[in-house]
Tab-separated table of C-alpha atoms and ligand atoms in Angstrom:
chain	number	residue	atom	x	y	z
A	29	MET	CA	20.978	9.518	-17.733
A	30	LEU	CA	18.256	8.420	-19.045
A	31	TYR	CA	18.106	4.560	-19.285
A	32	LEU	CA	17.962	2.081	-21.851
A	33	CYS	CA	18.792	-1.048	-22.551
A	34	PRO	CA	16.666	-2.012	-25.604
A	35	ILE	CA	19.042	-5.626	-26.146
A	36	VAL	CA	19.484	-7.284	-23.752
A	37	MET	CA	16.663	-9.299	-21.876
A	38	SER	CA	15.545	-8.395	-18.747
A	39	ILE	CA	15.279	-9.983	-15.402
A	40	LYS	CA	11.667	-12.884	-15.597
A	41	ILE	CA	9.562	-12.498	-13.031
A	42	THR	CA	7.754	-16.781	-12.770
A	43	GLU	CA	6.165	-15.143	-9.948
A	44	ALA	CA	4.268	-12.505	-7.956
A	45	VAL	CA	2.172	-12.954	-4.669
A	46	PHE	CA	1.434	-10.060	-1.851
A	47	CYS	CA	2.521	-11.585	0.867
A	48	ALA	CA	1.198	-8.595	3.666
A	49	SER	CA	0.331	-5.269	4.804
A	50	SER	CA	2.559	-3.402	7.606
A	51	THR	CA	2.649	0.171	8.870
A	52	THR	CA	6.645	-0.214	10.419
A	53	VAL	CA	9.690	-1.654	9.660
A	54	GLU	CA	9.690	-4.174	12.590
A	55	GLN	CA	5.719	-5.480	11.711
A	56	ARG	CA	6.987	-6.925	8.032
A	57	VAL	CA	6.853	-10.766	8.299
A	58	ALA	CA	9.872	-12.945	7.594
A	59	PRO	CA	11.400	-13.813	5.679
A	60	PHE	CA	13.868	-10.531	5.182
A	61	LEU	CA	14.611	-10.788	1.567
A	62	PRO	CA	16.125	-7.164	-1.317
A	63	GLU	CA	13.637	-5.110	-1.040
A	64	LEU	CA	13.119	-2.021	-4.781
A	65	ALA	CA	9.791	0.132	-2.661
A	66	PHE	CA	7.862	2.500	-4.910
A	67	ILE	CA	7.616	6.061	-3.864
A	68	GLY	CA	5.949	9.798	-5.376
A	69	ARG	CA	3.224	12.001	-4.465
A	70	SER	CA	-0.422	10.314	-4.708
A	71	ASN	CA	-2.100	9.294	-8.054
A	72	VAL	CA	1.042	9.085	-9.850
A	73	GLY	CA	0.775	5.318	-10.900
A	74	LYS	CA	2.913	3.956	-8.298
A	75	SER	CA	0.634	0.616	-7.737
A	76	SER	CA	-0.437	0.599	-11.544
A	77	LEU	CA	3.706	0.217	-12.305
A	78	ILE	CA	4.554	-2.808	-10.076
A	79	ASN	CA	1.389	-4.438	-12.027
A	80	MET	CA	2.464	-3.591	-14.678
A	81	LEU	CA	5.609	-5.460	-13.719
A	82	CYS	CA	4.385	-8.452	-12.109
A	83	ASN	CA	1.913	-9.018	-15.448
A	84	ASN	CA	-0.252	-8.724	-12.855
A	85	SER	CA	-3.612	-5.735	-13.194
A	86	LYS	CA	-5.399	-7.356	-9.720
A	87	LEU	CA	-1.851	-7.657	-7.097
A	88	ALA	CA	-1.212	-4.087	-6.154
A	89	HIS	CA	-5.248	-2.137	-5.150
A	90	THR	CA	-4.803	1.193	-7.689
A	91	SER	CA	-7.424	3.847	-7.628
A	92	SER	CA	-8.295	6.510	-10.111
A	93	LYS	CA	-8.594	9.020	-6.708
A	94	PRO	CA	-5.565	9.245	-5.155
A	95	GLY	CA	-4.790	8.327	-1.642
A	96	LYS	CA	-5.016	4.437	-2.497
A	97	THR	CA	-2.852	2.895	-0.990
A	98	THR	CA	-2.419	3.367	2.870
A	99	LEU	CA	0.480	0.780	4.408
A	100	ILE	CA	3.734	-1.061	3.061
A	101	ASN	CA	2.622	-3.430	0.928
A	102	HIS	CA	4.926	-6.499	0.363
A	103	PHE	CA	4.828	-8.603	-3.321
A	104	LYS	CA	7.115	-11.574	-2.729
A	105	ILE	CA	9.111	-11.758	-6.722
A	106	ASN	CA	10.193	-15.175	-8.278
A	107	ASN	CA	9.991	-16.356	-4.355
A	108	SER	CA	13.390	-13.933	-3.394
A	109	TRP	CA	12.766	-10.270	-4.097
A	110	TYR	CA	10.306	-7.354	-2.823
A	111	LEU	CA	8.360	-4.715	-4.606
A	112	VAL	CA	6.961	-2.632	-2.171
A	113	ASP	CA	4.135	-0.123	-3.076
A	114	LEU	CA	4.330	2.679	-1.107
A	115	PRO	CA	1.809	4.837	0.447
A	116	GLY	CA	2.036	8.219	-1.735
A	117	TYR	CA	3.436	11.551	-0.382
A	118	GLY	CA	2.039	14.802	0.061
A	119	TYR	CA	-2.053	14.404	-1.178
A	120	ALA	CA	-3.661	17.826	0.394
A	121	LYS	CA	-6.913	16.498	0.563
A	122	LEU	CA	-6.063	14.028	3.542
A	123	PRO	CA	-6.188	15.330	6.918
A	124	LYS	CA	-3.525	16.786	8.875
A	125	LYS	CA	-3.136	14.032	10.441
A	126	GLU	CA	-3.789	11.023	8.303
A	127	ARG	CA	-0.780	13.091	5.965
A	128	GLU	CA	1.421	12.814	8.882
A	129	ARG	CA	0.834	9.480	9.954
A	130	LEU	CA	1.577	8.632	6.123
A	131	SER	CA	4.337	10.767	6.008
A	132	LYS	CA	6.393	8.825	9.331
A	133	MET	CA	5.412	5.991	7.902
A	134	ILE	CA	7.073	6.188	4.603
A	135	PHE	CA	9.765	7.792	6.775
A	136	GLU	CA	10.236	4.881	9.044
A	137	TYR	CA	10.565	2.850	6.917
A	138	ILE	CA	13.306	4.106	4.436
A	139	ASN	CA	14.931	4.864	7.241
A	140	ASN	CA	14.849	1.595	8.723
A	141	SER	CA	14.649	-1.143	6.614
A	142	LYS	CA	18.103	-2.963	6.057
A	143	GLU	CA	16.728	-5.167	3.088
A	144	LEU	CA	16.020	-2.530	0.426
A	145	LEU	CA	18.074	-1.903	-2.140
A	146	ASN	CA	16.444	0.942	-4.177
A	147	LEU	CA	13.919	3.607	-3.580
A	148	PHE	CA	11.851	4.077	-6.786
A	149	VAL	CA	11.171	7.779	-7.541
A	150	LEU	CA	8.160	8.741	-9.417
A	151	LEU	CA	6.945	11.698	-11.102
A	152	ASP	CA	3.871	12.688	-13.689
A	153	SER	CA	5.743	12.414	-16.974
A	154	ARG	CA	3.132	15.658	-17.441
A	155	HIS	CA	3.951	17.526	-14.837
A	156	ASP	CA	6.632	19.768	-13.978
A	157	ILE	CA	8.494	18.478	-10.807
A	158	GLN	CA	6.959	20.051	-7.689
A	159	GLN	CA	9.184	21.151	-3.918
A	160	ILE	CA	7.575	18.637	-2.310
A	161	ASP	CA	9.264	16.251	-4.858
A	162	LEU	CA	12.427	18.173	-5.178
A	163	ASN	CA	12.715	18.215	-1.249
A	164	PHE	CA	11.132	14.680	-0.668
A	165	ILE	CA	14.792	13.373	-2.991
A	166	ASN	CA	17.004	15.802	-1.191
A	167	MET	CA	16.419	14.632	2.272
A	168	LEU	CA	17.298	10.733	0.142
A	169	GLY	CA	20.462	11.877	-0.881
A	170	GLU	CA	21.327	13.679	3.154
A	171	ALA	CA	20.309	10.252	4.394
A	172	GLY	CA	22.369	8.758	1.834
A	173	VAL	CA	19.703	5.621	0.356
A	174	PRO	CA	19.803	4.615	-3.193
A	175	PHE	CA	17.134	5.947	-5.338
A	176	SER	CA	15.886	6.245	-9.036
A	177	ILE	CA	13.851	7.885	-11.141
A	178	ILE	CA	10.812	6.325	-13.025
A	179	TYR	CA	8.443	8.639	-14.867
A	180	THR	CA	5.004	7.769	-15.503
A	181	LYS	CA	1.983	8.399	-17.563
A	182	ALA	CA	4.457	8.649	-20.607
A	183	ASP	CA	1.855	7.232	-23.156
A	184	LYS	CA	-0.460	10.809	-22.263
A	185	GLN	CA	1.683	12.841	-24.441
A	186	GLY	CA	3.747	12.931	-27.698
A	187	VAL	CA	7.105	12.143	-27.516
A	188	ASN	CA	8.970	15.889	-28.508
A	189	ALA	CA	6.191	17.511	-25.185
A	190	LEU	CA	8.050	14.318	-22.845
A	191	ALA	CA	11.407	15.339	-23.671
A	192	LYS	CA	11.082	18.954	-22.968
A	193	GLN	CA	9.051	18.138	-19.398
A	194	ILE	CA	11.969	16.058	-18.825
A	195	GLU	CA	14.745	18.219	-19.666
A	196	LYS	CA	12.892	21.109	-17.687
A	197	ASN	CA	13.078	18.977	-14.491
A	198	ASN	CA	16.142	17.502	-15.188
A	199	THR	CA	17.271	21.462	-15.130
A	200	ALA	CA	15.786	22.295	-12.081
A	201	LEU	CA	16.818	18.455	-10.020
A	202	LYS	CA	20.603	19.929	-11.601
A	203	GLU	CA	20.171	22.803	-9.306
A	204	TYR	CA	20.780	20.879	-6.406
A	205	TRP	CA	22.706	17.905	-7.544
A	206	GLU	CA	25.806	17.486	-9.885
A	207	GLU	CA	24.902	13.727	-10.897
A	208	LEU	CA	21.393	12.559	-12.054
A	209	PRO	CA	19.900	9.331	-10.443
A	210	PRO	CA	19.382	6.706	-13.221
A	211	THR	CA	16.016	7.785	-14.881
A	212	PHE	CA	13.463	5.987	-16.874
A	213	VAL	CA	10.319	7.065	-18.613
A	214	SER	CA	7.124	4.383	-18.292
A	215	SER	CA	3.638	3.644	-18.967
A	216	SER	CA	2.015	1.286	-17.218
A	217	GLN	CA	-0.774	1.187	-20.287
A	218	THR	CA	1.706	0.660	-23.231
A	219	ARG	CA	4.454	-1.258	-21.042
A	220	GLN	CA	6.610	1.546	-22.162
A	221	GLY	CA	9.590	0.850	-19.484
A	222	LYS	CA	9.025	-2.561	-18.443
A	223	GLU	CA	12.055	-4.006	-20.090
A	224	ASP	CA	14.931	-1.663	-18.815
A	225	ILE	CA	13.259	-1.432	-15.527
A	226	LEU	CA	13.755	-4.549	-15.351
A	227	LYS	CA	17.128	-4.759	-16.524
A	228	HIS	CA	17.577	-2.639	-13.685
A	229	ILE	CA	16.215	-4.382	-11.268
A	230	GLU	CA	18.843	-7.384	-12.247
A	231	ASN	CA	21.698	-5.240	-12.069
A	232	LEU	CA	20.783	-4.122	-8.686
A	233	LEU	CA	20.510	-7.399	-7.787
A	234	LYS	CA	23.538	-8.770	-8.300
A	235	HIS	CA	25.295	-6.810	-6.850
A	236	ILE	CA	24.789	-7.272	-3.227
A	237	LYS	CA	26.624	-8.321	-1.475
A	238	PRO	CA	26.300	-11.567	-0.090
B	10	GTP	P1	-2.103	6.138	-4.032
B	10	GTP	O1	-1.688	4.419	-4.098
B	10	GTP	O2	-3.389	6.401	-3.843
B	10	GTP	O3	-0.597	6.808	-3.813
B	10	GTP	O4	-2.397	5.967	-6.403
B	10	GTP	P2	-1.052	5.301	-7.314
B	10	GTP	O5	0.326	6.356	-7.429
B	10	GTP	O6	-0.957	4.037	-6.229
B	10	GTP	O7	-1.526	5.454	-8.359
B	10	GTP	P3	-1.832	4.152	-9.158
B	10	GTP	O8	-1.551	2.983	-9.213
B	10	GTP	O9	-3.246	3.677	-7.665
B	10	GTP	O10	-3.142	5.391	-10.179
B	10	GTP	C1	-3.605	6.151	-10.073
B	10	GTP	C2	-4.165	6.022	-11.628
B	10	GTP	O11	-3.429	6.567	-12.782
B	10	GTP	C3	-5.620	5.524	-12.723
B	10	GTP	O12	-6.008	5.882	-12.273
B	10	GTP	C4	-4.161	4.322	-13.279
B	10	GTP	O13	-5.262	4.366	-13.506
B	10	GTP	C5	-4.049	5.484	-13.657
B	10	GTP	N1	-2.332	5.015	-14.922
B	10	GTP	C6	-1.764	5.157	-14.098
B	10	GTP	N2	-0.006	5.114	-14.218
B	10	GTP	C7	-0.520	4.871	-15.593
B	10	GTP	C8	-0.541	5.074	-17.091
B	10	GTP	O14	0.842	4.681	-16.945
B	10	GTP	N3	-1.227	5.825	-18.256
B	10	GTP	C9	-2.171	6.163	-17.825
B	10	GTP	N4	-2.648	6.445	-18.523
B	10	GTP	N5	-3.131	6.265	-16.595
B	10	GTP	C10	-1.957	5.840	-15.703
B	11	MG	MG1	-1.035	3.037	-4.973
């Protein structure tokens, strides 16, 4: 289901501060607050999306070259929750050892952070969902990790091509999933999707049990 909430005003990010980088859940620094994390293949646009949501192009480091983010980066939002920028998975040009190290770091975080409220899995809106994405998403299902999908770089093609691509990817996902997760379309360039994603985050934060 494509989530659109055009009328309702979303949560306002008034403060976004880089807090710390870590390689394990143990290394994170207090306070421990709800976390919303971003994952996906290298270069899909995770760090750019965090910057777009926070209205700060310099917050998370971005690069046109894949493999920029190599640590777990926590950004404290409104002094009450975190956006978490994770390294990308599956960058084929990295040495095998480094790829394995990043993969271990990502899985350790996903499986052990008690504060992780939702994982946003980012997919490039121009491309077919790849087996590595399907494997990752299916692993989340098996591990019971709540997740949503965000298509990135929507500005790079027309609306018809975009709709067609998403439909194709949904068909691929439905081979494994009876119900699709909340799905959003975004562009860090045009800010498309910002309100819908922030509204979704607001809803997720509202439903935390005290
Ligand atoms: P890693 O940290 O290497 O895993 O990459 P990442 O997923 O954090 O990607 P990043 O945000 O660094 O963006 C990668 C490249 O894509 C950069 O050159 C961005 O400017 C570009 N990019 C990201 N989002 C968008 C978008 O919505 N539209 C366009 N046109 N370019 C984008
Ligand atoms: Mg990054």
